[in-house]
């Protein structure tokens, strides 16, 4: 079990609340037994994703680490912007965290780093924590909290130990989702469950794992998703500059079989291409049958 | 706030994800929308247009979040918003001018551009200029990321340059998008007509035609005349206040 008593207490309380909710909600109660085995398997194997923009992706390759915003600023104070003091992360006290979704990407950035669950088992000075929602959405998108103090308090009450949170994820997948695969496919839980959150998008019910300060890229990286024309552009860079660090890394990932590319497109005519590819890659690694 | 089921009439286009350069255009762009009824609330990808022409699934973000993306170089703000219209696409031409036009015309235009770039890339390779061939094949891949012809020509150019690392990346792309394409087989059994006497024999004509089917299409003059909504020359207008 986890060493942190507060996190363990949160896990027990949330598990109890979910169980009581399911007992009183006929669809949850009836699907629980049928979903249990698959939910346990999906929850235990679910991969973790970090979506990055162009700058953040290049920076992660250069540093060979994903750095928290606070760590970026410690290393280079010139990066500081006025918005850093009022960002969601600053207000919630999570500015020194590296954020990963447990499951597919729920953010707009075009580059995706996909980690195996084993990354959670790495020994580190400060343990990561999980929450059953994306903490960044608490401030502006999810209700019903009125003040930042209430939001911080809400977050603290929902922080869970890692990797033990996966037990709660399994219960959530078994009871709140018609099929555990719905979580992966972005189909919302029905009913929403006992968590006192409304509004927002898929980030309201997508689990998050927060690592303290930094996360090394060579730790259990399973896949890297980039747009096709970014990948081909890196190949072109290498034709004139064989030392380019980003391009060399892309080659390294290609040779290791973990580079995945997608056609960026425009969002018309179906599911967003990056999201679709992210789900496809995770599904394949979870052994989901087409 | 949910983004479920917003019609184009409820939205305006205020920006795009990523930045523009002549290195990554022409291409379709992922638009950023503002909700007309809630000014300052932007919808970012991943979203999709459903069969009823409604935008679903996007992320609703604040002006501050969008401005941070612009500052980071992960998004670009248009100098002035455009009213969203059904079945229209935001795209950039090969000078990186941003335009907004009916989807069918845009797709047709980009297909034509891809074919034109492929043809020119092929000619550059035949003329013994693999670097220029790569530049043109990359432009073709921007116009249509699924273009097999562009991928094959780029691979041939890398082969000509002995750029094995670049080829490794293209093999990965081929595996992802054209699982039945035997890229290495093609590279072994076909060749672009050599630049120098005595080099490998040219591709047999029947295979050459199949690989590089780049017949010209009539240019879509109407679309080309659509005024850009944003030109890189006006980039200074995009600074975040």
Short mmCIF file of C-alpha atoms in Angstrom, two decimals:
data_model
loop_
_atom_site.label_atom_id
_atom_site.label_comp_id
_atom_site.label_asym_id
_atom_site.label_seq_id
_atom_site.Cartn_x
_atom_site.Cartn_y
_atom_site.Cartn_z
CA UNK A 1 0.00 0.00 0.00
CA UNK A 2 0.98 3.61 -0.33
CA UNK A 3 3.18 5.29 2.26
CA UNK A 4 1.20 8.51 2.32
CA UNK A 5 -1.68 8.13 4.83
CA UNK A 6 -3.67 11.05 3.39
CA UNK A 7 -3.59 9.60 -0.10
CA UNK A 8 -4.51 6.13 1.18
CA UNK A 9 -7.42 7.61 3.11
CA UNK A 10 -8.61 9.38 -0.04
CA UNK A 11 -8.47 6.11 -1.94
CA UNK A 12 -10.52 4.29 0.69
CA UNK A 13 -13.10 7.10 0.88
CA UNK A 14 -13.53 7.47 -2.89
CA UNK A 15 -13.75 3.70 -3.35
CA UNK A 16 -16.40 3.52 -0.67
CA UNK A 17 -18.40 6.38 -2.19
CA UNK A 18 -18.25 4.78 -5.63
CA UNK A 19 -19.35 1.44 -4.26
CA UNK A 20 -22.31 2.99 -2.43
CA UNK A 21 -23.24 4.97 -5.53
CA UNK A 22 -23.16 1.81 -7.66
CA UNK A 23 -25.30 -0.07 -5.11
CA UNK A 24 -28.02 2.56 -5.50
CA UNK A 25 -27.76 2.96 -9.27
CA UNK A 26 -29.26 -0.03 -11.11
CA UNK A 27 -27.24 0.27 -14.35
CA UNK A 28 -23.97 0.45 -12.39
CA UNK A 29 -24.87 -2.42 -10.12
CA UNK A 30 -25.87 -4.70 -12.97
CA UNK A 31 -22.88 -4.01 -15.17
CA UNK A 32 -20.33 -4.25 -12.33
CA UNK A 33 -19.95 -8.02 -12.38
CA UNK A 34 -19.99 -8.28 -16.16
CA UNK A 35 -17.30 -5.61 -16.58
CA UNK A 36 -15.11 -6.50 -13.65
CA UNK A 37 -12.51 -8.73 -15.32
CA UNK A 38 -12.02 -6.52 -18.38
CA UNK A 39 -12.04 -3.35 -16.29
CA UNK A 40 -9.30 -4.75 -14.06
CA UNK A 41 -7.16 -5.68 -17.03
CA UNK A 42 -7.66 -2.37 -18.84
CA UNK A 43 -7.01 -0.35 -15.69
CA UNK A 44 -3.84 -2.21 -14.80
CA UNK A 45 -2.37 -1.91 -18.30
CA UNK A 46 -3.62 1.56 -19.29
CA UNK A 47 -0.83 3.67 -20.76
CA UNK A 48 -0.06 7.26 -19.84
CA UNK A 49 0.10 10.16 -22.28
CA UNK A 50 1.75 13.55 -22.29
CA UNK A 51 0.60 15.84 -25.11
CA UNK A 52 3.04 18.56 -26.13
CA UNK A 53 3.23 21.51 -28.48
CA UNK A 54 6.07 22.02 -30.89
CA UNK A 55 8.19 24.00 -28.43
CA UNK A 56 7.59 21.62 -25.54
CA UNK A 57 8.28 18.58 -27.69
CA UNK A 58 11.58 19.96 -28.94
CA UNK A 59 12.52 21.02 -25.45
CA UNK A 60 11.77 17.54 -24.06
CA UNK A 61 14.06 16.01 -26.68
CA UNK A 62 16.83 18.51 -26.02
CA UNK A 63 16.64 17.98 -22.25
CA UNK A 64 15.79 14.28 -22.58
CA UNK A 65 13.23 15.10 -19.90
CA UNK A 66 9.77 16.49 -19.57
CA UNK A 67 10.20 19.33 -17.12
CA UNK A 68 7.55 20.93 -14.95
CA UNK A 69 6.90 24.60 -15.65
CA UNK A 70 8.49 25.50 -12.31
CA UNK A 71 11.62 23.53 -13.18
CA UNK A 72 11.80 25.19 -16.60
CA UNK A 73 11.73 28.57 -14.86
CA UNK A 74 14.33 27.53 -12.29
CA UNK A 75 16.64 26.52 -15.12
CA UNK A 76 15.87 29.54 -17.25
CA UNK A 77 14.22 32.47 -15.42
CA UNK A 78 14.09 34.40 -18.70
CA UNK A 79 11.21 32.16 -19.75
CA UNK A 80 8.93 33.62 -17.10
CA UNK A 81 5.73 35.29 -18.33
CA UNK A 82 3.19 37.32 -16.36
CA UNK A 83 0.67 34.53 -16.93
CA UNK A 84 2.87 32.10 -14.96
CA UNK A 85 1.76 33.75 -11.71
CA UNK A 86 -1.93 33.41 -12.47
CA UNK A 87 -2.00 30.13 -14.37
CA UNK A 88 -4.30 27.31 -13.27
CA UNK A 89 -1.25 25.37 -12.12
CA UNK A 90 0.10 28.27 -10.04
CA UNK A 91 -3.26 28.73 -8.32
CA UNK A 92 -3.68 25.01 -7.65
CA UNK A 93 -0.11 24.56 -6.48
CA UNK A 94 0.76 22.09 -9.23
CA UNK A 95 3.28 24.21 -11.11
CA UNK A 96 6.10 21.82 -10.21
CA UNK A 97 4.34 18.84 -11.76
CA UNK A 98 4.62 16.98 -15.05
CA UNK A 99 1.09 16.02 -16.13
CA UNK A 100 0.13 12.76 -17.81
CA UNK A 101 -3.31 11.55 -18.75
CA UNK A 102 -3.99 7.97 -17.73
CA UNK A 103 -5.39 6.94 -21.10
CA UNK A 104 -5.65 8.74 -24.41
CA UNK A 105 -4.82 12.38 -25.02
CA UNK A 106 -7.47 14.93 -24.10
CA UNK A 107 -5.57 17.97 -25.22
CA UNK A 108 -4.97 19.86 -28.42
CA UNK A 109 -1.21 19.53 -28.73
CA UNK A 110 -0.01 17.62 -31.80
CA UNK A 111 2.87 15.64 -30.26
CA UNK A 112 2.19 12.76 -27.95
CA UNK A 113 4.54 10.83 -25.67
CA UNK A 114 3.02 7.52 -24.55
CA UNK A 115 4.47 5.79 -21.50
CA UNK A 116 4.01 2.25 -20.21
CA UNK A 117 2.40 1.92 -16.77
CA UNK A 118 5.74 0.71 -15.41
CA UNK A 119 6.88 4.33 -15.40
CA UNK A 120 4.86 4.71 -12.21
CA UNK A 121 7.03 2.16 -10.43
CA UNK A 122 10.29 4.00 -10.88
CA UNK A 123 11.95 4.89 -7.59
CA UNK A 124 12.07 8.63 -7.07
CA UNK A 125 12.47 11.04 -4.21
CA UNK A 126 8.90 12.26 -4.35
CA UNK A 127 6.14 9.92 -5.36
CA UNK A 128 3.71 10.86 -8.11
CA UNK A 129 0.03 11.37 -7.29
CA UNK A 130 -3.11 10.69 -9.30
CA UNK A 131 -6.56 12.25 -9.45
CA UNK A 132 -9.75 10.98 -11.10
CA UNK A 133 -9.97 14.11 -13.27
CA UNK A 134 -7.65 16.54 -15.03
CA UNK A 135 -6.65 18.99 -12.32
CA UNK A 136 -6.09 21.81 -14.82
CA UNK A 137 -9.79 21.97 -15.57
CA UNK A 138 -10.83 22.54 -11.95
CA UNK A 139 -10.38 26.28 -12.09
CA UNK A 140 -12.25 27.34 -15.18
CA UNK A 141 -14.19 24.42 -16.53
CA UNK A 142 -15.56 22.29 -13.74
CA UNK A 143 -18.05 23.24 -11.10
CA UNK A 144 -19.35 23.71 -8.44
CA UNK A 145 -16.42 25.34 -6.60
CA UNK A 146 -16.39 29.09 -6.15
CA UNK A 147 -12.96 29.99 -4.84
CA UNK A 148 -9.40 28.92 -5.54
CA UNK A 149 -9.06 27.82 -1.91
CA UNK A 150 -12.04 25.49 -2.39
CA UNK A 151 -10.49 24.15 -5.58
CA UNK A 152 -7.16 23.42 -3.89
CA UNK A 153 -8.97 21.71 -1.05
CA UNK A 154 -11.06 19.68 -3.52
CA UNK A 155 -7.92 18.60 -5.34
CA UNK A 156 -6.23 17.55 -2.10
CA UNK A 157 -9.23 15.45 -1.13
CA UNK A 158 -9.07 13.63 -4.45
CA UNK A 159 -5.36 12.96 -4.68
CA UNK A 160 -4.65 9.24 -4.86
CA UNK A 161 -1.57 7.10 -4.37
CA UNK A 162 0.26 5.75 -7.41
CA UNK A 163 -0.05 3.03 -8.63
CA UNK A 164 -2.84 2.08 -6.20
CA UNK A 165 -5.21 4.53 -7.92
CA UNK A 166 -5.54 1.92 -10.66
CA UNK A 167 -7.78 -0.13 -8.33
CA UNK A 168 -10.15 2.84 -8.22
CA UNK A 169 -9.81 3.27 -11.98
CA UNK A 170 -10.83 -0.38 -12.39
CA UNK A 171 -13.92 0.12 -10.20
CA UNK A 172 -14.78 3.28 -12.12
CA UNK A 173 -14.48 1.51 -15.48
CA UNK A 174 -16.56 -1.42 -14.27
CA UNK A 175 -19.44 0.58 -12.81
CA UNK A 176 -19.74 3.94 -14.55
CA UNK A 177 -19.03 2.91 -18.12
CA UNK A 178 -21.23 0.68 -20.22
CA UNK A 179 -18.02 -0.91 -21.48
CA UNK A 180 -14.56 -0.26 -20.01
CA UNK A 181 -13.40 0.50 -23.58
CA UNK A 182 -15.69 3.56 -23.58
CA UNK A 183 -13.15 5.34 -21.35
CA UNK A 184 -10.54 4.84 -24.05
CA UNK A 185 -12.91 5.84 -26.84
CA UNK A 186 -13.91 9.09 -25.13
CA UNK A 187 -17.52 8.06 -24.50
CA UNK A 188 -18.48 9.71 -21.20
CA UNK A 189 -19.49 7.72 -18.12
CA UNK A 190 -23.21 7.16 -17.70
CA UNK A 191 -24.14 7.98 -15.01
CA UNK A 192 -21.42 10.49 -14.13
CA UNK A 193 -20.86 8.99 -10.69
CA UNK A 194 -20.50 10.37 -7.19
CA UNK A 195 -17.73 12.86 -7.92
CA UNK A 196 -19.10 16.32 -7.26
CA UNK A 197 -18.14 17.81 -10.62
CA UNK A 198 -20.22 19.14 -13.47
CA UNK A 199 -19.55 20.89 -16.78
CA UNK A 200 -16.23 20.62 -18.59
CA UNK A 201 -15.26 18.10 -21.24
CA UNK A 202 -13.67 14.65 -21.20
CA UNK A 203 -11.05 15.95 -18.81
CA UNK A 204 -13.69 15.89 -16.07
CA UNK A 205 -13.54 12.08 -15.95
CA UNK A 206 -10.09 11.30 -17.35
CA UNK A 207 -7.60 10.24 -14.68
CA UNK A 208 -4.41 12.23 -14.33
CA UNK A 209 -1.01 11.27 -12.92
CA UNK A 210 1.29 14.05 -11.80
CA UNK A 211 5.02 13.44 -11.52
CA UNK A 212 7.08 15.80 -9.45
CA UNK A 213 9.46 18.16 -11.30
CA UNK A 214 10.61 15.97 -14.18
CA UNK A 215 10.14 12.76 -16.07
CA UNK A 216 12.97 11.20 -18.08
CA UNK A 217 12.14 10.34 -21.68
CA UNK A 218 14.02 7.05 -21.61
CA UNK A 219 11.80 5.65 -18.87
CA UNK A 220 9.40 3.14 -20.37
CA UNK A 221 8.46 5.18 -23.40
CA UNK A 222 6.11 3.07 -25.48
CA UNK A 223 5.20 5.28 -28.44
CA UNK A 224 5.71 8.74 -29.83
CA UNK A 225 3.06 10.26 -32.12
CA UNK A 226 3.92 13.04 -34.54
CA UNK A 227 2.22 14.42 -37.66
CA UNK A 228 3.38 12.85 -40.93
CA UNK A 229 4.78 16.03 -42.38
CA UNK A 230 6.74 16.72 -39.19
CA UNK A 231 8.37 13.28 -39.45
CA UNK A 232 9.19 13.66 -43.14
CA UNK A 233 10.56 17.15 -42.48
CA UNK A 234 12.96 15.67 -39.90
CA UNK A 235 14.14 13.17 -42.49
CA UNK A 236 14.80 16.12 -44.78
CA UNK A 237 16.73 17.96 -42.04
CA UNK A 238 19.04 14.97 -41.73
CA UNK A 239 19.88 15.18 -45.42
CA UNK A 240 21.67 18.46 -44.77
CA UNK A 241 22.46 18.32 -41.04
CA UNK A 242 23.17 14.89 -39.63
CA UNK A 243 23.71 16.27 -36.14
CA UNK A 244 20.32 17.88 -35.55
CA UNK A 245 19.28 16.61 -32.12
CA UNK A 246 15.53 16.53 -32.69
CA UNK A 247 15.86 14.78 -36.04
CA UNK A 248 18.35 12.27 -34.57
CA UNK A 249 15.91 11.47 -31.79
CA UNK A 250 13.09 10.92 -34.29
CA UNK A 251 15.34 8.46 -36.14
CA UNK A 252 16.14 6.73 -32.87
CA UNK A 253 12.45 6.28 -32.15
CA UNK A 254 11.79 5.13 -35.72
CA UNK A 255 14.49 2.49 -35.46
CA UNK A 256 13.20 1.38 -32.06
CA UNK A 257 9.75 0.88 -33.59
CA UNK A 258 8.00 3.38 -31.35
CA UNK A 259 7.54 6.25 -33.83
CA UNK A 260 3.92 6.54 -34.94
CA UNK A 261 2.71 9.12 -37.42
CA UNK A 262 -0.73 10.46 -38.20
CA UNK A 263 -2.30 12.60 -40.89
CA UNK A 264 -3.03 15.85 -39.12
CA UNK A 265 -6.08 16.85 -41.14
CA UNK A 266 -8.58 19.46 -40.10
CA UNK A 267 -11.10 17.82 -37.81
CA UNK A 268 -13.71 17.40 -40.51
CA UNK A 269 -15.32 14.17 -41.53
CA UNK A 270 -14.85 12.13 -38.41
CA UNK A 271 -12.81 11.77 -35.27
CA UNK A 272 -9.84 14.06 -34.80
CA UNK A 273 -6.82 12.35 -36.38
CA UNK A 274 -4.44 12.74 -33.45
CA UNK A 275 -6.99 11.49 -30.96
CA UNK A 276 -7.92 8.59 -33.22
CA UNK A 277 -4.28 7.60 -33.63
CA UNK A 278 -3.68 7.91 -29.90
CA UNK A 279 -6.60 5.60 -29.17
CA UNK A 280 -5.44 3.20 -31.89
CA UNK A 281 -1.90 3.04 -30.49
CA UNK A 282 -3.07 2.52 -26.91
CA UNK A 283 -5.66 -0.06 -28.02
CA UNK A 284 -2.99 -2.04 -29.85
CA UNK A 285 -0.71 -1.99 -26.84
CA UNK A 286 -3.56 -3.09 -24.58
CA UNK A 287 -4.22 -6.04 -26.88
CA UNK A 288 -7.72 -4.85 -27.76
CA UNK A 289 -9.23 -6.80 -30.60
CA UNK A 290 -10.47 -4.66 -33.52
CA UNK B 1 -18.81 23.99 -20.45
CA UNK B 2 -19.55 21.41 -23.07
CA UNK B 3 -18.87 21.94 -26.73
CA UNK B 4 -21.39 19.35 -27.84
CA UNK B 5 -23.37 20.26 -30.90
CA UNK B 6 -22.31 23.76 -31.91
CA UNK B 7 -23.32 24.80 -35.40
CA UNK B 8 -21.05 26.87 -37.59
CA UNK B 9 -23.42 29.81 -37.08
CA UNK B 10 -22.50 29.84 -33.37
CA UNK B 11 -18.78 30.10 -34.07
CA UNK B 12 -16.14 32.32 -35.55
CA UNK B 13 -12.61 31.31 -36.60
CA UNK B 14 -10.04 33.20 -34.56
CA UNK B 15 -6.83 31.28 -35.07
CA UNK B 16 -5.08 28.06 -35.90
CA UNK B 17 -2.99 25.47 -34.14
CA UNK B 18 0.73 25.61 -34.88
CA UNK B 19 2.63 28.21 -36.82
CA UNK B 20 3.15 28.79 -40.50
CA UNK B 21 6.22 28.78 -42.66
CA UNK B 22 6.94 27.98 -46.28
CA UNK B 23 8.52 24.79 -44.90
CA UNK B 24 5.17 23.39 -43.81
CA UNK B 25 2.72 24.68 -46.38
CA UNK B 26 0.50 24.34 -48.37
CA UNK B 27 -1.70 22.43 -45.97
CA UNK B 28 -4.99 22.21 -44.17
CA UNK B 29 -5.03 23.95 -40.82
CA UNK B 30 -6.66 23.03 -37.54
CA UNK B 31 -8.80 26.03 -36.76
CA UNK B 32 -9.40 27.57 -33.35
CA UNK B 33 -12.96 28.81 -32.86
CA UNK B 34 -14.52 31.39 -30.60
CA UNK B 35 -18.05 30.89 -29.30
CA UNK B 36 -20.00 33.94 -30.44
CA UNK B 37 -22.35 33.81 -27.47
CA UNK B 38 -19.41 33.56 -25.04
CA UNK B 39 -16.68 35.86 -26.34
CA UNK B 40 -13.31 34.90 -24.91
CA UNK B 41 -14.18 31.18 -24.87
CA UNK B 42 -12.20 29.37 -27.53
CA UNK B 43 -12.64 25.83 -28.85
CA UNK B 44 -9.42 23.96 -29.60
CA UNK B 45 -8.81 20.52 -31.12
CA UNK B 46 -9.28 17.61 -30.71
CA UNK B 47 -12.75 18.20 -32.12
CA UNK B 48 -14.72 16.86 -35.02
CA UNK B 49 -17.52 17.96 -37.31
CA UNK B 50 -20.33 15.43 -37.16
CA UNK B 51 -22.68 14.41 -39.97
CA UNK B 52 -25.12 17.17 -39.02
CA UNK B 53 -22.43 19.82 -39.44
CA UNK B 54 -22.04 20.38 -35.70
CA UNK B 55 -18.70 20.80 -33.99
CA UNK B 56 -18.34 18.26 -31.20
CA UNK B 57 -15.77 17.24 -28.68
CA UNK B 58 -13.42 20.23 -28.63
CA UNK B 59 -11.73 21.76 -25.62
CA UNK B 60 -13.02 25.05 -24.32
CA UNK B 61 -10.21 27.33 -23.24
CA UNK B 62 -9.88 30.91 -22.12
CA UNK B 63 -8.26 33.81 -23.96
CA UNK B 64 -5.33 33.59 -21.55
CA UNK B 65 -4.74 29.92 -22.36
CA UNK B 66 -4.94 30.59 -26.09
CA UNK B 67 -2.59 33.57 -25.78
CA UNK B 68 -0.13 31.36 -23.89
CA UNK B 69 -0.22 28.87 -26.78
CA UNK B 70 0.46 31.73 -29.20
CA UNK B 71 3.38 32.94 -27.09
CA UNK B 72 4.80 29.40 -26.98
CA UNK B 73 4.58 29.16 -30.77
CA UNK B 74 1.95 26.42 -30.55
CA UNK B 75 -0.88 28.47 -32.05
CA UNK B 76 -1.37 31.47 -34.31
CA UNK B 77 -3.97 34.19 -33.86
CA UNK B 78 -5.69 35.61 -36.93
CA UNK B 79 -5.60 39.41 -37.15
CA UNK B 80 -9.39 39.47 -37.31
CA UNK B 81 -11.99 36.74 -36.81
CA UNK B 82 -13.85 35.08 -39.67
CA UNK B 83 -17.48 34.00 -39.41
CA UNK B 84 -17.52 30.22 -39.46
CA UNK B 85 -19.39 28.75 -42.42
CA UNK B 86 -20.67 25.23 -43.03
CA UNK B 87 -18.32 22.89 -44.89
CA UNK B 88 -15.52 25.41 -45.10
CA UNK B 89 -11.86 24.81 -44.30
CA UNK B 90 -9.01 26.94 -43.10
CA UNK B 91 -5.85 26.31 -45.07
CA UNK B 92 -2.55 27.88 -46.08
CA UNK B 93 -1.24 28.11 -49.61
CA UNK B 94 2.39 27.53 -50.54
CA UNK B 95 3.26 31.12 -49.65
CA UNK B 96 1.76 30.49 -46.19
CA UNK B 97 -1.14 32.87 -46.85
CA UNK B 98 -4.10 31.71 -44.77
CA UNK B 99 -7.39 31.27 -46.61
CA UNK B 100 -10.89 30.10 -45.78
CA UNK B 101 -12.96 28.50 -48.51
CA UNK B 102 -15.44 25.71 -49.31
CA UNK B 103 -14.00 22.33 -48.32
CA UNK B 104 -14.50 20.64 -51.69
CA UNK B 105 -12.64 23.40 -53.50
CA UNK B 106 -9.82 23.40 -50.95
CA UNK B 107 -9.36 19.65 -51.16
CA UNK B 108 -9.36 19.78 -54.94
CA UNK B 109 -6.84 22.61 -54.94
CA UNK B 110 -4.51 20.86 -52.49
CA UNK B 111 -4.72 17.65 -54.49
CA UNK B 112 -3.71 19.58 -57.56
CA UNK B 113 -0.83 21.22 -55.69
CA UNK B 114 0.33 17.84 -54.43
CA UNK B 115 0.34 16.45 -57.97
CA UNK B 116 2.22 19.46 -59.25
CA UNK B 117 4.85 19.24 -56.50
CA UNK B 118 5.26 15.50 -57.08
CA UNK B 119 5.81 16.11 -60.77
CA UNK B 120 8.41 18.77 -60.08
CA UNK B 121 10.09 16.63 -57.40
CA UNK B 122 10.33 13.78 -59.86
CA UNK B 123 11.86 16.11 -62.44
CA UNK B 124 14.37 17.41 -59.90
CA UNK B 125 15.39 13.88 -59.02
CA UNK B 126 15.77 13.01 -62.68
CA UNK B 127 17.87 16.14 -63.13
CA UNK B 128 20.21 14.94 -60.39
CA UNK B 129 19.14 17.37 -57.66
CA UNK B 130 18.00 15.22 -54.73
CA UNK B 131 17.98 18.16 -52.30
CA UNK B 132 15.51 20.05 -54.48
CA UNK B 133 13.54 16.84 -54.96
CA UNK B 134 13.27 16.50 -51.18
CA UNK B 135 12.06 20.09 -50.80
CA UNK B 136 9.38 19.55 -53.42
CA UNK B 137 8.37 16.12 -52.11
CA UNK B 138 8.03 17.64 -48.64
CA UNK B 139 5.75 20.34 -50.06
CA UNK B 140 3.70 17.59 -51.72
CA UNK B 141 3.44 15.77 -48.37
CA UNK B 142 2.23 18.97 -46.72
CA UNK B 143 -0.49 19.30 -49.35
CA UNK B 144 -1.46 15.64 -48.95
CA UNK B 145 0.13 13.70 -46.14
CA UNK B 146 -1.21 10.47 -47.64
CA UNK B 147 0.62 10.86 -50.96
CA UNK B 148 2.43 7.63 -51.74
CA UNK B 149 4.15 9.19 -54.73
CA UNK B 150 5.65 11.96 -52.62
CA UNK B 151 6.79 9.44 -50.02
CA UNK B 152 8.45 7.25 -52.63
CA UNK B 153 10.20 10.18 -54.33
CA UNK B 154 11.41 11.49 -50.96
CA UNK B 155 12.71 7.99 -50.18
CA UNK B 156 14.50 7.83 -53.51
CA UNK B 157 16.07 11.22 -52.81
CA UNK B 158 17.27 10.07 -49.38
CA UNK B 159 18.66 6.94 -51.00
CA UNK B 160 20.47 9.06 -53.57
CA UNK B 161 21.91 11.13 -50.71
CA UNK B 162 22.85 7.99 -48.76
CA UNK B 163 20.76 9.37 -45.90
CA UNK B 164 19.94 6.09 -44.18
CA UNK B 165 18.64 7.89 -41.08
CA UNK B 166 16.13 9.84 -43.15
CA UNK B 167 15.06 6.63 -44.84
CA UNK B 168 14.44 5.03 -41.45
CA UNK B 169 11.91 7.76 -40.66
CA UNK B 170 10.15 7.35 -44.00
CA UNK B 171 9.94 3.59 -43.49
CA UNK B 172 8.15 4.32 -40.22
CA UNK B 173 5.72 6.65 -42.00
CA UNK B 174 5.10 4.03 -44.68
CA UNK B 175 4.39 1.37 -42.05
CA UNK B 176 1.90 3.67 -40.31
CA UNK B 177 -0.08 4.77 -43.35
CA UNK B 178 0.59 2.40 -46.22
CA UNK B 179 0.96 -1.02 -44.60
CA UNK B 180 0.75 -2.78 -47.95
CA UNK B 181 3.41 -0.59 -49.53
CA UNK B 182 6.72 -2.42 -49.89
CA UNK B 183 8.89 0.68 -49.72
CA UNK B 184 12.20 -1.15 -49.60
CA UNK B 185 11.11 -3.42 -52.41
CA UNK B 186 10.30 -0.39 -54.53
CA UNK B 187 13.61 1.20 -53.71
CA UNK B 188 15.42 -1.98 -54.72
CA UNK B 189 13.57 -2.66 -57.93
CA UNK B 190 12.93 0.79 -59.31
CA UNK B 191 15.06 3.75 -60.02
CA UNK B 192 14.60 7.28 -61.20
CA UNK B 193 16.45 7.81 -64.50
CA UNK B 194 20.06 8.44 -63.53
CA UNK B 195 21.65 11.84 -63.53
CA UNK B 196 25.01 10.48 -64.54
CA UNK B 197 25.83 8.09 -67.40
CA UNK B 198 26.29 4.50 -66.28
CA UNK B 199 24.07 4.71 -63.22
CA UNK B 200 21.20 2.28 -62.55
CA UNK B 201 18.67 1.68 -65.32
CA UNK B 202 15.48 3.68 -65.36
CA UNK B 203 12.21 2.38 -63.99
CA UNK B 204 10.31 0.26 -66.54
CA UNK B 205 7.77 2.56 -68.21
CA UNK B 206 4.69 0.64 -67.08
CA UNK B 207 5.70 0.76 -63.40
CA UNK B 208 6.88 4.31 -63.74
CA UNK B 209 3.44 5.37 -64.94
CA UNK B 210 1.74 3.56 -62.08
CA UNK B 211 4.02 5.06 -59.47
CA UNK B 212 4.02 8.59 -60.70
CA UNK B 213 0.54 9.19 -61.99
CA UNK B 214 0.77 12.95 -61.92
CA UNK B 215 -1.52 13.97 -64.75
CA UNK B 216 -2.25 17.68 -64.61
CA UNK B 217 -5.66 18.87 -63.53
CA UNK B 218 -7.15 22.18 -64.56
CA UNK B 219 -6.26 24.80 -62.03
CA UNK B 220 -9.00 26.05 -59.79
CA UNK B 221 -8.66 29.69 -60.72
CA UNK B 222 -11.63 30.72 -58.58
CA UNK B 223 -10.11 29.33 -55.41
CA UNK B 224 -6.72 30.81 -56.16
CA UNK B 225 -8.39 34.21 -56.34
CA UNK B 226 -9.91 33.91 -52.84
CA UNK B 227 -8.27 36.66 -50.83
CA UNK B 228 -6.07 35.46 -47.99
CA UNK B 229 -7.32 36.19 -44.50
CA UNK B 230 -3.79 36.37 -43.18
CA UNK B 231 -0.39 36.70 -44.81
CA UNK B 232 2.87 35.97 -42.97
CA UNK B 233 4.04 39.42 -44.05
CA UNK B 234 1.53 40.78 -41.54
CA UNK B 235 2.88 38.61 -38.72
CA UNK B 236 3.67 41.60 -36.54
CA UNK B 237 -0.08 42.17 -36.24
CA UNK B 238 -0.36 38.87 -34.37
CA UNK B 239 1.60 39.83 -31.29
CA UNK B 240 -0.26 39.04 -28.12
CA UNK B 241 -1.00 42.13 -26.12
#
